[in-house]
Coordinates of C-alpha atoms and ligand atoms in Angstrom, one line a residue:
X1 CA -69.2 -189.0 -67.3
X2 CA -69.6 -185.1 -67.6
X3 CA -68.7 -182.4 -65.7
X4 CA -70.4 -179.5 -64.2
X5 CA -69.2 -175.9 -63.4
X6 CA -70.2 -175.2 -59.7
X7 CA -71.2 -171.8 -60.4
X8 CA -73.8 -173.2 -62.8
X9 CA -75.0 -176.0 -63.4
X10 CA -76.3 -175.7 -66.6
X11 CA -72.5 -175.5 -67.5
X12 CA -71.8 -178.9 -68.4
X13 CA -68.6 -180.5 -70.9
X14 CA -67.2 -183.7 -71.1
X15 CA -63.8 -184.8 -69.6
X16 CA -61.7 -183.2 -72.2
X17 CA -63.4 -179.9 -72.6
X18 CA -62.7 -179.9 -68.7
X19 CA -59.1 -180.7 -69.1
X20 CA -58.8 -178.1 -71.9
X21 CA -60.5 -175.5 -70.3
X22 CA -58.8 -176.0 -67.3
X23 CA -61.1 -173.6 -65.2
X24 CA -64.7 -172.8 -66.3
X25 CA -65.7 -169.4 -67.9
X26 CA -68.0 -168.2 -65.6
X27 CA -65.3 -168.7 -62.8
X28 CA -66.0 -172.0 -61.1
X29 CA -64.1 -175.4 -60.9
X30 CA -65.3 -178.5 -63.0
X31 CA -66.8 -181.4 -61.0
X32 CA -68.3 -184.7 -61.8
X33 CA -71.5 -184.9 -62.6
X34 CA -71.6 -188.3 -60.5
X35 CA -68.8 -190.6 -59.0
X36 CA -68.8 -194.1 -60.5
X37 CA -69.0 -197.1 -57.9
X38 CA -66.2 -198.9 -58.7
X39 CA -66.2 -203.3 -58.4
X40 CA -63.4 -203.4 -55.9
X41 CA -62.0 -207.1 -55.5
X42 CA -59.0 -206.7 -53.6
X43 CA -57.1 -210.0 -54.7
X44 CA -57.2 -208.6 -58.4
X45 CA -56.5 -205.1 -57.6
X46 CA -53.3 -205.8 -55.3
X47 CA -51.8 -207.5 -58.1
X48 CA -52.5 -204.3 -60.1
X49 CA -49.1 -202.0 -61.1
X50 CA -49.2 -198.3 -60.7
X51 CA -50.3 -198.2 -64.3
X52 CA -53.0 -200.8 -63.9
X53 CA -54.6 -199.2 -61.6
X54 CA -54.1 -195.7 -62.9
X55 CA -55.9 -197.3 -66.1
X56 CA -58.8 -198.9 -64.0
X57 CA -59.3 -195.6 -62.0
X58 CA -58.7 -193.2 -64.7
X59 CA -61.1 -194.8 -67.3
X60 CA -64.9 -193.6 -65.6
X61 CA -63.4 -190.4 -64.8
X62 CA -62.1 -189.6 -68.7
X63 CA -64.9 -191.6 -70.1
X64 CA -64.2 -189.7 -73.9
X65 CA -60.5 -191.3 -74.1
X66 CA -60.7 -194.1 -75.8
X67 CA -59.0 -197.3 -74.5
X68 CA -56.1 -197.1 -76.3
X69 CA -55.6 -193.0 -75.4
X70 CA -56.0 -193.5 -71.8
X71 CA -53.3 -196.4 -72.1
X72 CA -51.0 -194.2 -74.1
X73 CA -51.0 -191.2 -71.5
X74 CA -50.5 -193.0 -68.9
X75 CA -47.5 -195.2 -70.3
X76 CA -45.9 -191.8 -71.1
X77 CA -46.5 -190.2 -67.7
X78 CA -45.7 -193.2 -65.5
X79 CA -42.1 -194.0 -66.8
X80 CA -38.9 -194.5 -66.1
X81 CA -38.9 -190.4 -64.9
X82 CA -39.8 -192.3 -61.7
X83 CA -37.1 -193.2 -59.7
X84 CA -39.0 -196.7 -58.5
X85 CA -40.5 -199.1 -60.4
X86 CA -43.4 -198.9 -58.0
X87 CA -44.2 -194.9 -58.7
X88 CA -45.8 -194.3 -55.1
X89 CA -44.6 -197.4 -52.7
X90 CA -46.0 -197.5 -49.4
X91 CA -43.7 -197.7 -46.6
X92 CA -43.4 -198.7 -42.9
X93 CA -43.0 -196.4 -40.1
X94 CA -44.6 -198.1 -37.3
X95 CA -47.2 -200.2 -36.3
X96 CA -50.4 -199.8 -38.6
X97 CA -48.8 -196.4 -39.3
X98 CA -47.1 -195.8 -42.8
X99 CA -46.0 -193.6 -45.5
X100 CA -47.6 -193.1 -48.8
X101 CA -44.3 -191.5 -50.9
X102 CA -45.3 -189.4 -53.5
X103 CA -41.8 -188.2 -54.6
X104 CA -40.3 -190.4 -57.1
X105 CA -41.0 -188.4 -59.8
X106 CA -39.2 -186.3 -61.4
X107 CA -39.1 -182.6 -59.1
X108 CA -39.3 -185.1 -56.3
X109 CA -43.0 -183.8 -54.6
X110 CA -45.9 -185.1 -55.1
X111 CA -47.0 -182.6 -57.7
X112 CA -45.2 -184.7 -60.1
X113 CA -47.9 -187.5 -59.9
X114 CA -50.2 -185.5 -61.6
X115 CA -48.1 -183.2 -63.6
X116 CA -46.7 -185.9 -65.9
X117 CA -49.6 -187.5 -67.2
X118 CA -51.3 -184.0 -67.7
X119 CA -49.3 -182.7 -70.9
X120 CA -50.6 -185.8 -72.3
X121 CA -54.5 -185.5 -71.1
X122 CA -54.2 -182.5 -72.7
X123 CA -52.7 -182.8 -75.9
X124 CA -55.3 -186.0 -76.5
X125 CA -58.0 -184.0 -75.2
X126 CA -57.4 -181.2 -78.0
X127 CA -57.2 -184.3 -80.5
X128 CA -61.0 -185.6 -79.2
X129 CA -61.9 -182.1 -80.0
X130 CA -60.3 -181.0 -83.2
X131 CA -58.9 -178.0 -81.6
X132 CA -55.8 -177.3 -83.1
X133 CA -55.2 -173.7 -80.8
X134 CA -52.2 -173.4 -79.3
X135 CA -52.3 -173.7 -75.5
X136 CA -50.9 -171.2 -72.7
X137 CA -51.0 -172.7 -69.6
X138 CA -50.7 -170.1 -66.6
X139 CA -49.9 -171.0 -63.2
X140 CA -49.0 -169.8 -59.9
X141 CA -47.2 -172.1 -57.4
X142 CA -46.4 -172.0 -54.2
X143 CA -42.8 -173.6 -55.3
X144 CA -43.8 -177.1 -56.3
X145 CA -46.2 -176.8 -59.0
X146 CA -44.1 -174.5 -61.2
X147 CA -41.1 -177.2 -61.5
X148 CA -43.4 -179.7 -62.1
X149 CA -45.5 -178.3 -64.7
X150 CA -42.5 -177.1 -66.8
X151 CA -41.0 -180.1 -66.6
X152 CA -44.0 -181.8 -67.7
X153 CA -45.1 -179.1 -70.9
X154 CA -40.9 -178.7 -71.8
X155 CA -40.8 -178.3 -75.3
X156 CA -44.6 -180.1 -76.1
X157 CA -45.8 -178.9 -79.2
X158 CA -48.1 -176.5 -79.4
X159 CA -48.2 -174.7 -75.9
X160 CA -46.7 -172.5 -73.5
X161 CA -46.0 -172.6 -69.7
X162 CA -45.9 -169.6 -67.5
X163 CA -45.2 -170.1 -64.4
X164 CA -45.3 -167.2 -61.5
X165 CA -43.9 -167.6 -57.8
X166 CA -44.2 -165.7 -54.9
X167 CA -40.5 -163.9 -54.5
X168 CA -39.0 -164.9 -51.3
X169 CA -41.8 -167.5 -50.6
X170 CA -40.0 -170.8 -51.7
X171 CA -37.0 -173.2 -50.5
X172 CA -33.7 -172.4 -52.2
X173 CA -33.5 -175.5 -54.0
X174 CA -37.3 -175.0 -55.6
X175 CA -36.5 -171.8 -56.9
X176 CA -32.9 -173.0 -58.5
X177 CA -34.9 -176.0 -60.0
X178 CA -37.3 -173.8 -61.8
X179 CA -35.0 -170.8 -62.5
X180 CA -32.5 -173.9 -64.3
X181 CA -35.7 -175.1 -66.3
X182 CA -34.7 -175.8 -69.9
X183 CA -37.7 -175.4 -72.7
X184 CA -37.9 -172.6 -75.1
X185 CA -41.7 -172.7 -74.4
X186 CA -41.2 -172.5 -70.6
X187 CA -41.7 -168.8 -68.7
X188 CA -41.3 -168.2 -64.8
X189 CA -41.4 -164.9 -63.4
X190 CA -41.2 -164.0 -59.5
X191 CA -43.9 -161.7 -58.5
X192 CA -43.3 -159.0 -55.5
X193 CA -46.0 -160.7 -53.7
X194 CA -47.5 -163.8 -51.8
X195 CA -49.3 -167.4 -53.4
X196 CA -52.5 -166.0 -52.8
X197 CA -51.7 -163.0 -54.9
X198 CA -50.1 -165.0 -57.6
X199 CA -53.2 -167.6 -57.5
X200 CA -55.8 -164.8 -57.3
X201 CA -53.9 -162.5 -60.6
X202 CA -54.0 -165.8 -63.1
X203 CA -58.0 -166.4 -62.1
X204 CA -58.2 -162.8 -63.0
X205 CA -56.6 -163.1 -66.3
X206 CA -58.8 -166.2 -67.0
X207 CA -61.9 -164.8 -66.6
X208 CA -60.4 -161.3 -68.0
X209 CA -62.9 -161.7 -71.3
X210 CA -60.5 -158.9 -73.1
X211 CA -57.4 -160.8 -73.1
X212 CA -59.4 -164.3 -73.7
X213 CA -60.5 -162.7 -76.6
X214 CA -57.0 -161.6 -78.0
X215 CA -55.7 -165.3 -77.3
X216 CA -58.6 -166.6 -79.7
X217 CA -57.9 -164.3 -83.0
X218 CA -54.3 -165.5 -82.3
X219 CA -55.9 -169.4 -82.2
X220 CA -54.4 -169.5 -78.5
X221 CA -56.4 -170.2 -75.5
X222 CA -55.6 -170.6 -71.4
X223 CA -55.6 -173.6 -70.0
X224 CA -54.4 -174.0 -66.5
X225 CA -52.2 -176.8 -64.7
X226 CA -53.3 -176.2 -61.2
X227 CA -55.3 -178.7 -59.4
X228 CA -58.5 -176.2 -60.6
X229 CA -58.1 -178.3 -63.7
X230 CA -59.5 -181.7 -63.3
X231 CA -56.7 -183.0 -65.1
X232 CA -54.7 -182.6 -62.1
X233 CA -57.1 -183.5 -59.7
X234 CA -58.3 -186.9 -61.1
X235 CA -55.1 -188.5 -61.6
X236 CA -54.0 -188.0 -57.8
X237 CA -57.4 -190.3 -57.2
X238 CA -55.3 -193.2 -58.0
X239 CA -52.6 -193.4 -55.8
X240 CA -55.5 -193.8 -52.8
X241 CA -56.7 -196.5 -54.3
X242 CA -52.9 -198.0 -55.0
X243 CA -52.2 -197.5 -51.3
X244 CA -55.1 -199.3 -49.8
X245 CA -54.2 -202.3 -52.8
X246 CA -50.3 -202.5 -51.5
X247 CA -51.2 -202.9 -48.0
X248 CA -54.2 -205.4 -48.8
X249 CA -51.4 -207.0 -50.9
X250 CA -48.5 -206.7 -48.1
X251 CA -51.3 -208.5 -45.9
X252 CA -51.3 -204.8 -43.1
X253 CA -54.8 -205.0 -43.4
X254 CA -57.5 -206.9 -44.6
X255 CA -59.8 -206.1 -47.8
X256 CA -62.7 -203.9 -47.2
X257 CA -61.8 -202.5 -43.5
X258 CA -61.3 -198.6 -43.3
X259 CA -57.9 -196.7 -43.1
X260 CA -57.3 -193.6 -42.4
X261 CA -55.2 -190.8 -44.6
X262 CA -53.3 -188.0 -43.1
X263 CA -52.9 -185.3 -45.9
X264 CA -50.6 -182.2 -45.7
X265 CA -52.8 -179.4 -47.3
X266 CA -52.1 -176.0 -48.7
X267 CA -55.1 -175.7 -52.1
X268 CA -56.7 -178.7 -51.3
X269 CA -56.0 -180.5 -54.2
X270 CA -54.7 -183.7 -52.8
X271 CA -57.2 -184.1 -49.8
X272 CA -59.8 -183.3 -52.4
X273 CA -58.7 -186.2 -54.4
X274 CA -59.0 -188.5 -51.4
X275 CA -62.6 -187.3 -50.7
X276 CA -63.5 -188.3 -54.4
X277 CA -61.9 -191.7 -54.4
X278 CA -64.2 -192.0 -51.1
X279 CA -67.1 -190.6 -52.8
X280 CA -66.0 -193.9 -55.3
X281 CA -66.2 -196.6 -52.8
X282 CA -62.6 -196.4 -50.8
X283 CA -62.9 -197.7 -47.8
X284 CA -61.4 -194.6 -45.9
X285 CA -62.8 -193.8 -42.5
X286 CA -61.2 -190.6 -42.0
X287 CA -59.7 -187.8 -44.0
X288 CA -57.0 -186.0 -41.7
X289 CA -56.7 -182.2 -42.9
X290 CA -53.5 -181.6 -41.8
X291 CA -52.5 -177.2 -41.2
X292 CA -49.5 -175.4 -40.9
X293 CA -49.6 -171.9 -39.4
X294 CA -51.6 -170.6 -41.8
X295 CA -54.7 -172.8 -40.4
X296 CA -57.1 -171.5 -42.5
X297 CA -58.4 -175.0 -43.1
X298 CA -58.3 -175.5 -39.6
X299 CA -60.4 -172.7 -38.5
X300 CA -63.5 -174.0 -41.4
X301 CA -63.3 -177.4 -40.2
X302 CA -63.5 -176.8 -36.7
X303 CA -67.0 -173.9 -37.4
X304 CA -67.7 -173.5 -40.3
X305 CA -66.5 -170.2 -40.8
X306 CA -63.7 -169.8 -44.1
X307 CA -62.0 -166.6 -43.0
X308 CA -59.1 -165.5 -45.3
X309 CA -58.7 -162.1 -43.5
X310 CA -55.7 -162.8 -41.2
X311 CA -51.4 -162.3 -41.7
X312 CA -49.8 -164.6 -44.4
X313 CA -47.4 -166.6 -42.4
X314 CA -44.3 -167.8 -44.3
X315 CA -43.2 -171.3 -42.5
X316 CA -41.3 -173.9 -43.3
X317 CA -43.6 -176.0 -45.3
X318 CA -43.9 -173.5 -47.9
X319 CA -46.3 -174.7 -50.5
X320 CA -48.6 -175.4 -47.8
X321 CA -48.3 -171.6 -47.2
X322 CA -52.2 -170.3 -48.7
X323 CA -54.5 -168.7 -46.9
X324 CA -57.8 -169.2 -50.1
X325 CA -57.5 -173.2 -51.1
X326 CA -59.1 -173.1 -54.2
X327 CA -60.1 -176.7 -54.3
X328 CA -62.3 -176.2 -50.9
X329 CA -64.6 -174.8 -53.7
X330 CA -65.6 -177.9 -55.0
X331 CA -66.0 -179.5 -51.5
X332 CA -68.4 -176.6 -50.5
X333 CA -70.6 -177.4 -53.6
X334 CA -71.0 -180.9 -52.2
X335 CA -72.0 -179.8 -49.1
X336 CA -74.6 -177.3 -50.2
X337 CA -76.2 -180.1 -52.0
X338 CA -74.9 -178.9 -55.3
X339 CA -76.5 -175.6 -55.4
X340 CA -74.7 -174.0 -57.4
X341 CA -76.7 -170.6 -56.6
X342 CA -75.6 -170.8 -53.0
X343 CA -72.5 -172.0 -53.7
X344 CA -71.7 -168.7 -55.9
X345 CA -73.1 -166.1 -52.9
X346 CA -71.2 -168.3 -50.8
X347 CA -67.7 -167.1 -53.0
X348 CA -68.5 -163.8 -53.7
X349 CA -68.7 -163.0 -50.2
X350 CA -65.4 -164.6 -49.8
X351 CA -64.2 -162.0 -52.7
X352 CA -66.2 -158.8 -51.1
X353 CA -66.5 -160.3 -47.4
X354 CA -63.4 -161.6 -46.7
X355 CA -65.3 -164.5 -45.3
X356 CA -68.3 -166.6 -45.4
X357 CA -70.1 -169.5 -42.3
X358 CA -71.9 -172.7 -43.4
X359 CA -75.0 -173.8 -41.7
X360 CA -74.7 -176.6 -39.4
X361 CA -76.7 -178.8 -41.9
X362 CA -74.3 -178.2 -44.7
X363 CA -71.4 -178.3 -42.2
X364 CA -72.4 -182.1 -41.3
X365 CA -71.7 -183.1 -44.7
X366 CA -67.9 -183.0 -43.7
X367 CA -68.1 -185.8 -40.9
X368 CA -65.2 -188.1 -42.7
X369 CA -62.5 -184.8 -42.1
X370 CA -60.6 -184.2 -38.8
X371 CA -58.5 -181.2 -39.0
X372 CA -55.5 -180.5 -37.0
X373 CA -52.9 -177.4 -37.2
X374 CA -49.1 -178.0 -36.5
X375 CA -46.7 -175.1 -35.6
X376 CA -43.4 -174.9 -36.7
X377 CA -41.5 -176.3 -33.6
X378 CA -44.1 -179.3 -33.5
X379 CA -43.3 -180.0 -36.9
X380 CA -39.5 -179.4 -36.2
X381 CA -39.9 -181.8 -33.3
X382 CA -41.6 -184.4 -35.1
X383 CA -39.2 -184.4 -38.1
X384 CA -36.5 -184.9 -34.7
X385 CA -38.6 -187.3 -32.8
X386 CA -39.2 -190.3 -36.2
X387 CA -36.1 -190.2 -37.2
X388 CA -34.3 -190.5 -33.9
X389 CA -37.1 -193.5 -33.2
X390 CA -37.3 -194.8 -37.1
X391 CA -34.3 -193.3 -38.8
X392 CA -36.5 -192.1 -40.9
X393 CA -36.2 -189.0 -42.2
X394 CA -39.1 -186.6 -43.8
X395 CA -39.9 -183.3 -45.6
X396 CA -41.6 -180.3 -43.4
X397 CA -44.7 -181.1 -45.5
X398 CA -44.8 -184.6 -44.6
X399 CA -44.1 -183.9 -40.9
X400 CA -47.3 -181.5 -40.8
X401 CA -48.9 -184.8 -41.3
X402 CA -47.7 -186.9 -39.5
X403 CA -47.7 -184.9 -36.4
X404 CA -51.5 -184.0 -36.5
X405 CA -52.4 -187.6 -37.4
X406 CA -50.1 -188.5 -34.2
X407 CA -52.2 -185.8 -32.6
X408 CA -56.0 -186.7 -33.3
X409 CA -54.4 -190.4 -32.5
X410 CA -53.9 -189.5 -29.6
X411 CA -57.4 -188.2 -28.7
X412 CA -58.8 -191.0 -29.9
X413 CA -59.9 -189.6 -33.0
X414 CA -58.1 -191.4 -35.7
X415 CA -57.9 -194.8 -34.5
X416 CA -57.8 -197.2 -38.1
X417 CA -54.7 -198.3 -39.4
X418 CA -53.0 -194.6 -40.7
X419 CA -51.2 -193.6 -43.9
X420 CA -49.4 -190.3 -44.1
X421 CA -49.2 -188.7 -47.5
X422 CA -45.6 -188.2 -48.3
X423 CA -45.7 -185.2 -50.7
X424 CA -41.5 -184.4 -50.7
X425 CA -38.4 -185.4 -50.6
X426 CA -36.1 -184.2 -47.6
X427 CA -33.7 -183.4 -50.3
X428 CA -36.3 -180.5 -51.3
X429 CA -35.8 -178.7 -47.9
X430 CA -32.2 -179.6 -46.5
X431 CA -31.8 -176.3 -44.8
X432 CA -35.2 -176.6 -42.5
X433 CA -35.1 -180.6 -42.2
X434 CA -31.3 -180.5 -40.8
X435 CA -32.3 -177.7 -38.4
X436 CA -34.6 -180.1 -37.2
X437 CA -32.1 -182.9 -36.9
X438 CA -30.5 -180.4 -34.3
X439 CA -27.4 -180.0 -37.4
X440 CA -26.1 -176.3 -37.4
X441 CA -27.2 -175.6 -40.7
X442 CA -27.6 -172.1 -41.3
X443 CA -23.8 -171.2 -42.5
X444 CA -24.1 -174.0 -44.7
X445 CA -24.2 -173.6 -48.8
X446 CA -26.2 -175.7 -50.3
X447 CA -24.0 -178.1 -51.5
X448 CA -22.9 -178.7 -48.1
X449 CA -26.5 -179.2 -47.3
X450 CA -27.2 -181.6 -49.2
X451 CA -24.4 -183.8 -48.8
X452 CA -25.3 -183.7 -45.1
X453 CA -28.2 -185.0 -45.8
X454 CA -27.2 -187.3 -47.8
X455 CA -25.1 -188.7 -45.0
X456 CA -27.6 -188.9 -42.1
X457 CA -30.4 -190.4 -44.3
X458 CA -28.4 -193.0 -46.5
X459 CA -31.2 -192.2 -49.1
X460 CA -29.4 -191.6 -52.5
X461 CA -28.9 -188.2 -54.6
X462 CA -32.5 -188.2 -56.5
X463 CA -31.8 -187.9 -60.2
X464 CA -33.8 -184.2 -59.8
X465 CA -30.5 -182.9 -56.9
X466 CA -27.5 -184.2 -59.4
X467 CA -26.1 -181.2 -61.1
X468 CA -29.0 -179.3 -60.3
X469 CA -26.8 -176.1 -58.1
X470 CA -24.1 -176.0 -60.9
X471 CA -27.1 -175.8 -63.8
X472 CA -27.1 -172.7 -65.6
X473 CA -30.1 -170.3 -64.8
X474 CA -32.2 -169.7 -67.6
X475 CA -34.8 -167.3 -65.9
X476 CA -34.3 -164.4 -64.3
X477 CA -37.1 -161.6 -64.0
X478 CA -39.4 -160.3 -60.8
X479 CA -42.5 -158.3 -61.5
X480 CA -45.2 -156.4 -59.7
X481 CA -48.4 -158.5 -59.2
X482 CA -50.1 -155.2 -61.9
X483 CA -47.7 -156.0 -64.3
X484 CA -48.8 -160.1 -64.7
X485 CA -51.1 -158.9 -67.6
X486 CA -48.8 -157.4 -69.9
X487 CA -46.6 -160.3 -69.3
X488 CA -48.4 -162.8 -70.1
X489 CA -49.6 -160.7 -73.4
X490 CA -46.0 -160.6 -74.5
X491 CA -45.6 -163.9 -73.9
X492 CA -48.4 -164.7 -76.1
X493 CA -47.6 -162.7 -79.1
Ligands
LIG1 C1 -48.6 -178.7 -53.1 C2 -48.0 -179.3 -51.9 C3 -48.8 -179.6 -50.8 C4 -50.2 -179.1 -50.7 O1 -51.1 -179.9 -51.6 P1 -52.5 -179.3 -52.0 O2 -53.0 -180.2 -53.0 O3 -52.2 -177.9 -52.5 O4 -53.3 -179.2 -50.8 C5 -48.2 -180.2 -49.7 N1 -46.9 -180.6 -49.8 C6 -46.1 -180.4 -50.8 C7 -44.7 -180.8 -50.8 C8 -46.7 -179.7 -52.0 O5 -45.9 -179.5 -53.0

């Protein structure tokens, strides 16, 4: 299987030129060129481990790893960083209403699922290739991206992680876990700005042909290790596909009838993920796009008009907080029938515009999403309301979810059995999940947080929250958004 730029579609590589490019040159994402149709017997597949099916999933998708590659990378990534056996176990709230947790890993959200097995798609993919260039991955998160990836490239021979975060824009414990980070290859600068101008800055430098060309007399290149790059994307495919397996397997629902995913979304990575295992025979009925404030998503979904021009809101669900989802990109190429000329008008008005509106015929390609916004007392309220009723207790993320699949429930909208993807640990957000619990938390430190937390919940310390507010900070510079360049050329040198 190949994969095509959707700015051109002449622009074609195989997996691991995708994985090594991360985005392509002439600006667009990587898609497939085609989505395989996978032989789904349920009684084999339920049996399957995390791995197993990470192998079976994985293989069509990265069709130049050999065998024995694949099974190497994903052996590394799926280990015993995860606190669970299980990686991503599927858990009961409710009748035919459960949680998909994607935060046993090590930074405890859901980026970790992909994040560990990259550093390894990436240092096989420069093996397929014979490309012995150093690699400088640049990325910009929203707070849980940056932990993630430099946790993942620590210390990995032959690259180098810079990670930039918007200043003010992420939890207290996210910005202690990266600021702590340990790796003499590992860079994270704030920036005086928001995501969006982070995200916006690094596709800059990408496609910045000057500094590319620098990077290549010094036998470097960029790479990237947001979900642009398909090696991010792909192996969050899986753990649809593991869900749906568990509760065949845990007998909640029987093989081949359709569930329904609830999926809190900020660059519609994970969502987008969901869509392609669809697009690869998942029996999912509907895709639930789930907001928060900034319900940029929303808006699209509901007309067909992407409008970025409107006040960044900073909530409680912080790496939710975007206002351009780069994945939507890929999404939009479907729906214009993989035009790619249409496509590309279609984001440079975004860039000059502001804006753009999809016809009603391209819009009916999106028939599997339901979109739903949550504010930030609904999602306080439904943190309050689960865990009084379950004693259950979620992230902010998580609880965008789960209130706007409780929401479209309601209207009859999403009606099959539900899963809400889990994408954090309460432990991430203390401070805004005990506010929610009705705890007076604000002259709390964070210690004291925490160990609240750890009291109403009875979940243990993750291994990611031990010793993690007496750890030494490593990092320690802010920057203006105009001075990302020079940066990352000193970096490197
Ligand atoms: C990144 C993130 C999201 C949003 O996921 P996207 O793939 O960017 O849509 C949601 N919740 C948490 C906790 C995250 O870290």
């Amino acid at each position: 299987m190949n994969y095509k730029s959707t700015r051109n579609s002449k622009n074609i590589v195989t997996p691991s030129q995708a994985i090594l490019q991360g985005l392509a040159t002439d600006g667009g994402l990587y898609v497939p060129e085609s989505f395989p149709s996978f032989d789904l017997n349920w009684e084999i597949l339920s049996q399957y481990t995390y791995q197993e099916m990470a192998h079976f999933i994985l293989k069509p998708f990265l069709s130049d790893f050999s065998d024995e590659q694949l099974k190497r990378c994903i052996e590394l990534a799926y280990d015993n960083k995860f606190d669970t056996e299980v990686i991503a176990p599927v858990v009961d709230i409710d009748v035919k209403h459960y949680h998909l947790e994607l935060f046993h890993g090590s930074t405890i959200a859901f980026k970790d699922m992909a994040l560990s097995i990259l550093p390894h798609l990436m240092k096989t993919s420069a093996e397929i290739n014979n490309n012995y260039n150093d690699i400088l991955i640049l990325t910009a998160t929203s707070g849980d991206t940056g932990k993630a990836a430099m946790a993942g490239f620590s210390d990995v021979p032959g690259t180098k992680i810079i990670v930039f975060y918007p200043k003010g824009g992420v939890s207290s414990i996210q910005e202690q876990q990266m600021l702590t980070q340990t790796g003499d290859n590992t860079h994270v600068v704030s920036i005086v700005g928001n995501f969006d101008d982070a995200q916006t800055e690094v596709k800059n430098l990408f496609n910045d042909s000057v500094l590319r060309d620098e990077l290549q007399s010094s036998d470097s290149q960029f790479s990237s290790a947001n979900s642009m790059n398909i090696g991010r994307l792909v192996p969050q495919i899986v753990y649809y596909f593991y869900a749906y397996a568990q509760l065949v397997k845990q007998g909640k629902i029987d093989a081949g009838s359709e569930i329904d995913f609830s999926v809190p979304t900020g660059n519609f990575g994970n969502i987008l993920a969901g869509y392609y295992a669809k697009r690869s025979g998942l029996p999912i009925g509907k895709l639930l796009c789930a907001s928060n404030d900034n319900k940029v998503l929303y808006d699209f979904f509901q007309d067909g008009e992407y409008n970025r021009q409107r006040d960044f809101i900073l909530t409680i669900s912080p790496s939710m907080d975007i206002l351009v989802s780069s994945n939507l990109e890929r999404l939009v190429y479907h729906a214009v029938n993989e035009d790619s000329e249409r496509l590309s008008d279609l984001m440079e008005q975004l860039d000059t515009k502001g804006h753009y509106t999809l016809t009603d015929e391209e819009q009916a390609h999106f028939s599997i999403f339901l979109s739903d916004y949550v504010t930030e007392a609904q999602t306080k309220e439904e943190i309050n309301i689960v865990y009084r009723k379950t004693g259950y207790i979620m992230d902010t993320h998580t609880a965008v979810a789960s209130r706007a699949w409780r929401n479209l429930n309601q209207e009859g909208l999403s009606t099959n059995p539900a899963v809400i993807v889990s994408t954090a640990s309460p432990y991430k957000f203390p401070e805004a999940v005990l506010v929610a619990l009705g705890v007076e938390a604000e002259t709390l430190t964070d210690q004291e947080l925490l160990d609240k937390l750890n009291e109403l919940s009875n979940i243990p310390y993750p291994p990611a929250i031990e010793g993690l507010l007496e750890a030494e900070r490593l990092h320690d510079t802010t920057i203006e958004v105009s001075d990302m360049r020079e940066f990352v050329r000193s970096i490197a040198k």
